[in-house]
Short mmCIF file of C-alpha atoms in Angstrom, two decimals:
data_model
loop_
_atom_site.label_atom_id
_atom_site.label_comp_id
_atom_site.label_asym_id
_atom_site.label_seq_id
_atom_site.Cartn_x
_atom_site.Cartn_y
_atom_site.Cartn_z
CA MET A 1 34.62 217.39 194.84
CA ASN A 2 33.92 217.54 191.15
CA VAL A 3 34.79 214.32 189.24
CA ALA A 4 34.38 214.56 185.46
CA GLU A 5 32.66 211.69 183.61
CA GLY A 6 34.40 209.94 180.73
CA TYR A 7 37.91 210.45 182.16
CA PHE A 8 40.31 207.90 183.65
CA TYR A 9 42.00 208.62 186.97
CA THR A 10 45.08 207.66 188.99
CA LYS A 11 45.18 207.27 192.75
CA GLU A 12 47.76 210.11 192.67
CA HIS A 13 44.90 212.39 191.47
CA GLU A 14 45.81 212.87 187.82
CA TRP A 15 43.28 212.44 185.01
CA VAL A 16 43.55 211.42 181.37
CA LYS A 17 40.95 212.01 178.66
CA ILE A 18 41.46 209.82 175.63
CA ASP A 19 40.50 210.90 172.11
CA GLY A 20 41.61 208.27 169.58
CA LYS A 21 45.41 208.05 169.72
CA LYS A 22 45.71 211.30 171.62
CA ALA A 23 45.20 211.97 175.30
CA LYS A 24 45.03 215.11 177.41
CA ILE A 25 46.20 214.94 181.00
CA GLY A 26 45.78 217.12 184.07
CA ILE A 27 45.17 217.02 187.81
CA THR A 28 41.83 216.52 189.51
CA ASP A 29 39.63 218.96 191.38
CA TYR A 30 40.62 217.15 194.59
CA ALA A 31 44.33 217.65 193.81
CA GLN A 32 44.01 221.36 192.99
CA HIS A 33 42.02 221.85 196.17
CA LYS A 34 44.70 220.10 198.26
CA LEU A 35 47.52 222.07 196.64
CA GLY A 36 45.86 225.47 196.98
CA ASP A 37 46.57 228.37 194.61
CA ILE A 38 48.75 227.09 191.76
CA THR A 39 51.49 229.62 190.97
CA PHE A 40 53.57 227.78 188.37
CA CYS A 41 53.32 224.74 186.10
CA GLU A 42 56.47 223.80 184.26
CA PRO A 43 55.61 223.07 180.60
CA PRO A 44 56.60 219.45 179.87
CA GLU A 45 59.19 219.20 177.12
CA LYS A 46 57.64 218.54 173.69
CA GLY A 47 58.82 215.21 172.29
CA LEU A 48 59.46 213.81 175.75
CA ASN A 49 58.60 210.13 176.03
CA VAL A 50 57.00 209.32 179.36
CA LYS A 51 56.15 205.97 180.90
CA GLN A 52 52.86 205.33 182.67
CA PHE A 53 53.09 206.68 186.24
CA GLY A 54 56.47 208.30 185.44
CA VAL A 55 57.16 211.96 186.30
CA ILE A 56 56.09 214.22 183.43
CA THR A 57 56.56 217.66 184.98
CA GLY A 58 56.46 219.77 188.14
CA ILE A 59 53.84 222.06 189.59
CA GLU A 60 54.12 224.71 192.30
CA SER A 61 51.48 226.09 194.63
CA VAL A 62 51.71 228.69 197.40
CA LYS A 63 52.27 225.78 199.75
CA ALA A 64 54.66 223.37 197.99
CA ALA A 65 56.31 222.04 194.86
CA SER A 66 55.02 218.67 193.61
CA ASP A 67 55.68 216.19 190.82
CA ILE A 68 53.01 215.35 188.27
CA TYR A 69 52.89 211.74 187.06
CA SER A 70 51.61 210.74 183.65
CA PRO A 71 48.56 208.45 183.83
CA ILE A 72 49.57 206.80 180.56
CA SER A 73 52.68 206.15 178.45
CA GLY A 74 53.23 208.37 175.43
CA LYS A 75 55.04 211.23 173.72
CA VAL A 76 54.34 214.85 174.66
CA ILE A 77 52.96 216.55 171.53
CA ASN A 78 51.38 219.66 173.08
CA THR A 79 51.42 221.70 176.24
CA ASN A 80 48.81 224.17 177.46
CA PRO A 81 50.13 227.65 176.48
CA ASP A 82 47.60 229.43 178.74
CA LEU A 83 49.21 228.01 181.89
CA GLU A 84 52.32 230.12 181.38
CA ASP A 85 50.61 233.33 182.49
CA SER A 86 47.56 231.83 184.18
CA PRO A 87 48.46 228.66 186.10
CA GLY A 88 45.41 229.43 188.26
CA LEU A 89 43.34 227.87 185.43
CA ILE A 90 44.25 224.55 187.05
CA ASN A 91 42.37 225.73 190.15
CA SER A 92 39.38 227.25 188.36
CA SER A 93 38.97 224.66 185.57
CA PRO A 94 40.97 221.53 186.42
CA TYR A 95 39.30 219.25 183.83
CA GLU A 96 38.99 221.70 180.94
CA LYS A 97 41.02 224.92 180.63
CA GLY A 98 43.60 223.70 183.14
CA TRP A 99 44.83 220.71 181.11
CA ILE A 100 48.62 220.29 181.34
CA ALA A 101 49.82 218.23 178.36
CA GLU A 102 48.64 216.31 175.31
CA LEU A 103 50.24 212.95 174.58
CA GLU A 104 50.38 210.61 171.62
CA ILE A 105 49.46 207.35 173.33
CA THR A 106 51.87 204.42 173.11
CA ASP A 107 49.60 201.70 174.50
CA ALA A 108 45.86 202.32 174.95
CA SER A 109 45.44 199.08 176.90
CA GLU A 110 47.19 200.73 179.85
CA THR A 111 43.82 202.21 180.84
CA LYS A 112 43.27 198.87 182.62
CA ASN A 113 45.70 200.19 185.27
CA LEU A 114 43.51 203.27 185.82
CA ILE A 115 40.14 203.84 187.49
CA ASP A 116 36.99 205.38 186.06
CA ALA A 117 34.99 208.31 187.45
CA GLU A 118 32.78 206.14 189.65
CA ALA A 119 35.72 204.23 191.13
CA TYR A 120 37.63 207.50 191.68
CA ARG A 121 34.62 209.00 193.47
CA GLN A 122 34.56 205.96 195.78
CA TYR A 123 38.31 206.22 196.28
CA LEU A 124 37.92 209.91 197.31
CA ALA A 125 35.10 209.00 199.70
CA GLY A 126 37.50 206.59 201.40
CA LEU A 127 40.07 209.37 201.85
CA GLU A 128 37.74 211.74 203.68
CA MET B 1 46.66 218.35 215.93
CA ALA B 2 44.60 216.94 218.80
CA ASN B 3 47.08 218.19 221.43
CA ASP B 4 47.55 221.62 219.89
CA LYS B 5 46.35 224.65 221.83
CA LYS B 6 43.34 226.51 220.49
CA THR B 7 42.82 230.26 220.30
CA PRO B 8 39.44 231.59 221.56
CA LEU B 9 38.46 231.85 217.88
CA PHE B 10 38.96 228.16 217.05
CA ASP B 11 35.23 227.37 216.70
CA GLU B 12 34.75 230.43 214.53
CA HIS B 13 37.57 229.34 212.17
CA VAL B 14 36.08 225.86 211.86
CA ARG B 15 32.64 227.37 211.18
CA LEU B 16 34.22 229.46 208.39
CA ASN B 17 35.71 226.27 206.87
CA ALA B 18 39.29 227.39 207.44
CA LEU B 19 42.09 225.02 206.61
CA MET B 20 43.57 224.49 210.08
CA ALA B 21 47.16 223.37 210.62
CA PRO B 22 49.55 223.10 213.56
CA PHE B 23 51.68 226.22 214.04
CA ALA B 24 53.88 226.93 217.08
CA GLY B 25 51.89 224.51 219.24
CA TYR B 26 48.53 225.94 218.19
CA SER B 27 45.95 224.85 215.67
CA MET B 28 45.83 227.92 213.42
CA PRO B 29 43.91 228.94 210.28
CA ILE B 30 46.12 228.85 207.15
CA HIS B 31 43.42 230.14 204.82
CA TYR B 32 39.66 230.31 204.38
CA GLY B 33 39.63 229.42 200.68
CA SER B 34 42.51 231.10 198.85
CA ILE B 35 45.82 232.40 200.20
CA ILE B 36 46.29 234.60 197.11
CA GLU B 37 42.82 236.16 197.41
CA GLU B 38 43.36 236.94 201.10
CA THR B 39 46.70 238.56 200.25
CA LYS B 40 45.09 240.78 197.62
CA ILE B 41 42.21 241.74 199.92
CA THR B 42 44.69 242.90 202.58
CA ARG B 43 46.48 245.17 200.10
CA ALA B 44 43.29 246.55 198.55
CA GLY B 45 40.75 246.59 201.39
CA CYS B 46 40.74 245.22 204.92
CA ALA B 47 41.55 241.81 206.39
CA ILE B 48 41.42 240.48 209.94
CA PHE B 49 43.93 237.95 211.29
CA ASP B 50 43.59 235.96 214.51
CA ILE B 51 47.06 236.09 216.04
CA SER B 52 46.04 235.19 219.57
CA HIS B 53 48.79 232.57 219.58
CA MET B 54 51.39 235.31 220.04
CA GLY B 55 52.71 235.91 223.54
CA GLU B 56 52.35 238.93 225.83
CA ILE B 57 54.59 239.52 228.83
CA ILE B 58 54.04 242.39 231.28
CA VAL B 59 56.98 243.89 233.20
CA ASN B 60 56.69 246.43 236.01
CA GLU B 61 59.85 248.14 237.18
CA ASP B 62 61.19 251.48 238.42
CA PRO B 63 62.65 253.14 235.31
CA SER B 64 65.43 254.92 237.25
CA ASN B 65 67.48 251.71 237.49
CA CYS B 66 65.85 249.43 234.96
CA SER B 67 67.05 245.85 234.51
CA LEU B 68 64.56 245.32 231.66
CA ASP B 69 66.45 248.02 229.74
CA ARG B 70 69.57 245.82 229.90
CA ALA B 71 67.73 242.52 229.26
CA ILE B 72 66.61 243.34 225.68
CA THR B 73 67.92 245.60 222.91
CA VAL B 74 64.92 247.96 223.08
CA PRO B 75 65.73 251.17 225.04
CA VAL B 76 62.60 250.80 227.16
CA THR B 77 63.31 253.74 229.48
CA LYS B 78 63.76 256.17 226.58
CA MET B 79 60.41 255.24 225.04
CA LYS B 80 57.46 257.59 225.37
CA GLU B 81 54.35 256.23 227.05
CA GLY B 82 52.00 255.17 224.26
CA SER B 83 54.77 254.19 221.86
CA CYS B 84 55.82 250.80 220.47
CA LYS B 85 59.32 249.75 219.49
CA TYR B 86 60.76 246.75 217.63
CA GLY B 87 63.86 244.97 218.92
CA PHE B 88 65.47 241.73 220.04
CA LEU B 89 66.11 239.43 222.96
CA LEU B 90 69.71 238.30 222.43
CA ASN B 91 72.11 235.75 223.83
CA GLU B 92 75.51 236.82 225.21
CA ASN B 93 76.97 235.94 221.79
CA GLY B 94 74.59 238.38 220.08
CA THR B 95 72.36 235.79 218.38
CA ALA B 96 68.58 236.14 218.50
CA ILE B 97 66.46 234.30 221.07
CA ASP B 98 63.52 236.22 219.60
CA ASP B 99 62.40 239.42 217.95
CA LEU B 100 59.73 241.38 219.78
CA ILE B 101 57.75 244.60 220.06
CA VAL B 102 57.67 246.54 223.33
CA TYR B 103 54.76 248.78 224.35
CA ARG B 104 55.35 251.39 227.06
CA ILE B 105 52.04 251.21 228.89
CA LYS B 106 52.93 253.48 231.84
CA ASN B 107 56.07 255.07 233.25
CA ASN B 108 56.83 251.83 235.12
CA GLU B 109 54.98 249.27 232.95
CA TRP B 110 55.79 247.64 229.62
CA MET B 111 54.11 244.96 227.51
CA ILE B 112 56.44 242.76 225.46
CA VAL B 113 54.83 241.00 222.49
CA VAL B 114 56.74 237.88 221.45
CA ASN B 115 56.47 234.99 218.99
CA ALA B 116 54.26 232.08 220.05
CA SER B 117 56.99 229.48 219.57
CA ASN B 118 59.35 231.35 221.93
CA GLU B 119 56.95 232.61 224.57
CA ILE B 120 58.01 230.36 227.48
CA ARG B 121 61.71 230.66 226.72
CA ASP B 122 61.45 234.45 226.35
CA TYR B 123 59.60 234.74 229.65
CA GLU B 124 62.15 232.59 231.50
CA THR B 125 65.12 234.39 229.92
CA ILE B 126 63.83 237.89 230.63
CA LYS B 127 62.84 236.87 234.17
CA SER B 128 66.34 235.55 234.84
CA ARG B 129 67.82 238.90 233.78
CA LEU B 130 65.50 241.12 235.85
CA ALA B 131 66.35 242.63 239.23
CA PRO B 132 64.48 241.11 242.21
CA SER B 133 62.45 244.31 242.57
CA ALA B 134 60.99 243.97 239.04
CA LYS B 135 57.69 242.16 238.48
CA ILE B 136 57.06 239.99 235.43
CA GLN B 137 53.88 238.26 234.34
CA ASN B 138 53.09 236.07 231.32
CA ILE B 139 49.51 236.88 230.25
CA SER B 140 49.69 235.02 226.91
CA ASP B 141 47.13 232.33 227.70
CA ASP B 142 44.54 234.85 228.91
CA SER B 143 44.81 237.30 226.04
CA ALA B 144 43.55 237.43 222.48
CA LYS B 145 45.03 239.56 219.73
CA PHE B 146 43.83 240.54 216.27
CA ASP B 147 45.47 242.31 213.36
CA VAL B 148 43.09 244.43 211.28
CA GLN B 149 45.14 245.37 208.23
CA GLY B 150 44.79 247.12 204.90
CA PRO B 151 44.10 250.59 203.46
CA ALA B 152 40.43 250.29 204.51
CA SER B 153 41.23 249.15 208.07
CA TYR B 154 40.53 252.60 209.55
CA ASP B 155 37.08 252.64 207.90
CA VAL B 156 36.30 249.33 209.62
CA MET B 157 37.88 250.11 212.98
CA LYS B 158 36.40 253.59 213.41
CA LYS B 159 32.92 252.05 213.30
CA ILE B 160 33.88 249.86 216.26
CA ALA B 161 36.27 252.03 218.29
CA GLY B 162 35.47 255.57 217.10
CA THR B 163 37.22 258.25 215.10
CA GLY B 164 39.67 258.83 217.98
CA LEU B 165 41.79 256.18 216.29
CA ALA B 166 42.88 258.89 213.84
CA GLU B 167 45.17 260.23 216.62
CA LEU B 168 47.32 257.12 216.34
CA LYS B 169 50.54 257.61 214.42
CA TYR B 170 52.54 254.67 213.08
CA PHE B 171 53.94 252.58 215.97
CA THR B 172 51.89 254.22 218.72
CA PHE B 173 48.97 252.92 220.78
CA LYS B 174 46.25 254.06 223.16
CA LYS B 175 43.34 252.61 225.05
CA PHE B 176 40.01 253.02 223.26
CA PRO B 177 36.49 252.10 224.37
CA LEU B 178 35.65 248.72 222.89
CA LEU B 179 33.03 246.17 223.96
CA GLY B 180 32.35 248.06 227.17
CA GLU B 181 35.95 248.46 228.31
CA ASP B 182 39.09 250.38 227.42
CA ARG B 183 41.35 248.18 225.25
CA ILE B 184 44.80 248.67 223.81
CA ILE B 185 44.76 249.38 220.07
CA SER B 186 48.07 250.03 218.35
CA ARG B 187 48.81 251.27 214.85
CA THR B 188 51.08 248.37 214.01
CA GLY B 189 50.95 245.11 212.09
CA TYR B 190 53.19 242.99 209.97
CA THR B 191 51.82 243.42 206.47
CA GLY B 192 53.30 246.72 205.26
CA GLU B 193 49.81 248.24 205.16
CA LEU B 194 47.92 250.64 207.38
CA GLY B 195 46.67 248.55 210.25
CA PHE B 196 45.69 248.14 213.87
CA GLU B 197 46.47 245.50 216.46
CA VAL B 198 43.78 244.95 219.06
CA TYR B 199 44.42 243.34 222.47
CA LEU B 200 41.50 241.71 224.27
CA ASP B 201 40.77 239.14 226.93
CA ASN B 202 39.72 235.72 225.67
CA ALA B 203 36.07 236.21 226.71
CA ASN B 204 35.61 239.13 224.29
CA ALA B 205 37.58 237.70 221.39
CA ALA B 206 34.70 236.24 219.37
CA ALA B 207 32.52 239.33 219.89
CA PHE B 208 35.22 241.62 218.48
CA TRP B 209 36.00 239.30 215.55
CA ASN B 210 32.33 239.14 214.54
CA GLU B 211 31.91 242.90 214.90
CA ALA B 212 34.95 243.51 212.67
CA VAL B 213 33.74 241.01 210.06
CA LYS B 214 30.26 242.55 210.13
CA ASN B 215 31.88 245.94 209.41
CA GLY B 216 33.82 244.71 206.40
CA ALA B 217 37.02 243.00 207.61
CA VAL B 218 37.63 239.79 205.65
CA PRO B 219 39.08 236.81 207.57
CA ALA B 220 42.61 235.98 206.41
CA GLY B 221 44.99 233.24 207.56
CA LEU B 222 48.66 232.70 208.22
CA GLY B 223 49.34 231.74 204.57
CA SER B 224 48.60 235.23 203.29
CA ARG B 225 50.31 236.76 206.31
CA ASP B 226 53.55 235.09 205.21
CA ILE B 227 53.27 236.52 201.68
CA LEU B 228 52.38 239.98 203.02
CA ARG B 229 55.31 240.16 205.44
CA SER B 230 57.66 238.87 202.73
CA GLU B 231 56.52 241.48 200.19
CA ALA B 232 57.09 244.08 202.94
CA GLY B 233 60.62 242.72 203.54
CA LEU B 234 59.90 241.89 207.19
CA PRO B 235 61.82 239.07 208.88
CA LEU B 236 60.18 236.03 210.47
CA TYR B 237 61.66 234.33 213.51
CA GLY B 238 62.61 230.77 212.54
CA ASP B 239 63.45 231.86 208.98
CA GLU B 240 65.43 235.13 208.85
CA LEU B 241 66.22 235.13 212.57
CA THR B 242 67.33 232.15 214.62
CA GLU B 243 69.56 231.42 217.58
CA ASP B 244 72.43 231.15 215.06
CA ILE B 245 71.90 234.59 213.53
CA THR B 246 72.69 238.07 214.87
CA PRO B 247 70.74 241.25 214.01
CA VAL B 248 73.91 242.53 212.31
CA GLU B 249 73.91 239.57 209.90
CA ALA B 250 70.18 240.20 209.36
CA GLY B 251 70.99 243.84 208.50
CA MET B 252 68.88 245.09 211.42
CA GLU B 253 71.45 246.93 213.51
CA LYS B 254 69.51 250.11 212.69
CA PHE B 255 66.87 248.93 215.16
CA ILE B 256 69.45 248.75 217.96
CA ASP B 257 70.46 251.60 220.29
CA PHE B 258 74.17 251.08 220.93
CA GLU B 259 74.22 254.02 223.38
CA LYS B 260 72.76 251.79 226.10
CA GLU B 261 73.80 248.50 227.67
CA PHE B 262 72.12 245.19 226.75
CA THR B 263 72.96 241.49 226.73
CA GLY B 264 74.83 240.66 223.52
CA LYS B 265 76.06 244.20 222.86
CA ALA B 266 79.79 243.40 223.12
CA ALA B 267 79.42 240.53 220.64
CA LEU B 268 77.55 242.73 218.15
CA LEU B 269 80.11 245.54 218.37
CA LYS B 270 82.89 243.04 217.75
CA GLN B 271 81.02 241.63 214.75
CA ILE B 272 80.51 245.12 213.29
CA GLU B 273 84.25 245.72 213.66
CA THR B 274 85.45 242.41 212.20
CA GLY B 275 82.71 242.05 209.58
CA VAL B 276 80.11 239.32 209.02
CA GLU B 277 80.52 236.01 207.20
CA LYS B 278 76.93 235.94 205.97
CA LYS B 279 74.44 238.70 205.24
CA LEU B 280 70.72 238.78 204.61
CA CYS B 281 69.56 239.92 201.17
CA GLY B 282 66.23 240.05 199.39
CA PHE B 283 65.93 238.75 195.85
CA LYS B 284 63.44 238.51 193.00
CA ILE B 285 63.14 235.40 190.84
CA ASP B 286 63.08 235.86 187.09
CA GLY B 287 59.71 234.16 186.56
CA ARG B 288 56.95 232.49 188.54
CA ARG B 289 58.90 229.84 190.44
CA THR B 290 58.91 229.98 194.24
CA PRO B 291 62.12 229.77 196.26
CA ARG B 292 61.68 227.74 199.47
CA HIS B 293 63.34 227.70 202.89
CA SER B 294 66.74 225.92 202.72
CA SER B 295 67.07 226.10 198.90
CA PRO B 296 70.79 226.53 198.04
CA ILE B 297 71.87 229.84 196.48
CA LEU B 298 74.48 229.37 193.73
CA LYS B 299 76.85 231.60 191.77
CA ASP B 300 78.32 229.97 188.65
CA GLY B 301 77.34 226.60 190.10
CA ALA B 302 79.10 227.11 193.47
CA ALA B 303 77.16 227.42 196.74
CA ILE B 304 77.22 230.96 198.17
CA GLY B 305 74.29 230.83 200.57
CA THR B 306 70.87 229.55 201.55
CA VAL B 307 67.30 230.80 201.16
CA SER B 308 65.72 231.68 204.52
CA SER B 309 62.19 232.10 203.14
CA GLY B 310 60.41 232.55 199.83
CA VAL B 311 56.93 233.05 198.45
CA PHE B 312 55.13 233.73 195.21
CA SER B 313 54.25 237.45 195.20
CA PRO B 314 50.83 237.95 193.62
CA HIS B 315 51.48 241.71 193.43
CA LEU B 316 54.83 241.45 191.63
CA ASN B 317 53.81 238.31 189.74
CA CYS B 318 57.10 236.54 190.48
CA GLY B 319 58.85 234.56 193.16
CA ILE B 320 60.55 236.60 195.89
CA GLY B 321 62.68 235.56 198.81
CA MET B 322 65.26 236.34 201.41
CA GLY B 323 68.46 234.48 202.09
CA TYR B 324 71.88 234.54 203.68
CA VAL B 325 74.84 234.85 201.31
CA LYS B 326 78.52 235.67 201.59
CA PRO B 327 78.58 239.50 202.03
CA GLN B 328 80.09 240.24 198.60
CA PHE B 329 76.98 238.74 196.96
CA ALA B 330 74.45 240.74 199.03
CA GLU B 331 74.83 243.95 196.98
CA ILE B 332 71.70 245.22 195.20
CA GLY B 333 71.76 244.09 191.57
CA THR B 334 73.88 240.95 192.11
CA ALA B 335 72.68 238.08 189.94
CA PHE B 336 72.70 234.48 191.22
CA GLU B 337 70.73 231.26 190.88
CA ILE B 338 68.47 229.39 193.27
CA ASP B 339 68.58 225.59 193.23
CA LEU B 340 64.91 224.58 193.28
CA GLY B 341 65.36 220.84 193.07
CA ARG B 342 63.82 220.62 189.60
CA GLY B 343 66.35 222.93 187.94
CA THR B 344 67.56 226.37 188.94
CA ALA B 345 65.96 229.80 188.67
CA ALA B 346 67.78 233.07 187.98
CA ALA B 347 67.44 235.70 190.72
CA THR B 348 68.59 239.29 191.34
CA VAL B 349 69.31 240.93 194.69
CA THR B 350 66.61 243.58 195.21
CA GLN B 351 66.06 246.46 197.61
CA MET B 352 63.50 245.64 200.31
CA PRO B 353 60.65 246.18 200.89
CA PHE B 354 59.81 244.54 197.58
CA LEU B 355 56.52 246.38 197.58
CA LYS B 356 56.50 250.08 198.42
CA SER B 357 53.30 250.34 200.35
CA ALA B 358 51.08 253.36 199.92
CA SER B 359 49.04 252.94 203.07
CA ILE B 360 51.32 252.10 206.02
CA ARG B 361 51.91 255.74 206.99
CA MET B 362 48.60 257.07 205.66
CA THR B 363 47.26 260.19 207.41
CA LEU B 364 43.95 259.42 209.09
CA LYS B 365 40.98 261.77 209.37
#
């Protein structure tokens, strides 16, 4: 499984990439693989305030509908417009083109509740 | 999964990295990488499905006074040798124990192909309805079965079984030389495309599979099969048909010959006369959301029915489904909503099949 460097991860298989006060979030390669072909990703509402590990939106694959949890608290300032017609970008490019939302971070110190790439890799190894 | 039965192709599926999951007591391949890709390949080229989990029951009986003819809805004595026919095994109250396809092998011999989950119950039920002079045999555990489906399926199959396959019209079968013996090949399938079903013994299963793959058939799993049969508007036992549903409610009375006697006939005639309380309809979702089994169907916020099955259709680029609603809402063009848990989705009742296939009745040369 591909695990991108420089990202933080949750044990629910979401990622967050922090850039100053902004953060992009998405789901990991492991998660997209488990879900199978993604057919729909509901755009999170702009302006929505989410808490760390709170539900931010929903995603649907050929197999099931699932909740997506935000790795960090913040306000939704952007959503990925390309996912509307091509939710399969989450499968083909989970860490780049398949990003789901951009947040304005409320509390950057919350990253202490997340794991880094190396720790996530070890976590995945334990799941196999 | 450890206790699940395995088809003769199990090792091959594992070698191909299939995602295996329990289905009807078997460990079956769901996909080999992408359900959507396998769906598209079946509609554009040729796919092969291992459906050895399905059951086969052989009945031998004198057709002049045929108890099998009364045991199921299929008019087995009217069928021509070499033909296949779809029908039902019903309870006295007209509800479905199973749906099935009957093959008339010889004047006094039929093969009944049934769903894996119902095989034992079907066998016992049919046996209990047969006259003592009839013979019945369950050959399910000894037989393998493959679906080779798609517009290019003839190109693949003729390399293995010869151009004689071109004689086969839709819903007929014949024995063709294959792997050193004559095997039943029928022009049937459950995808809405041109296709062939091949019946083999377990020992030859892997050899045929590998020969088909070598000649261009792409392995596909049960995930794509569910999308394909949904796009073709075909029912699935456990979803559209259950022991609580009659073929009249499912809108399938056209597959029933009411000229003959069969268990459940009186109940169906009564239901046709008095009318049904629920009726199957097909619907398209406005957008990409997927309706799921058991999702409530709403009209102006009030419950009017339940989704029996739903998928994302990669060919229509929207969610599609089937469901049971009060009859007045089953008319083509009716608008309603599906409760999807996270909000509702607008849907419109649509003529089935959703996808008008170009290849199912293709003329072969």
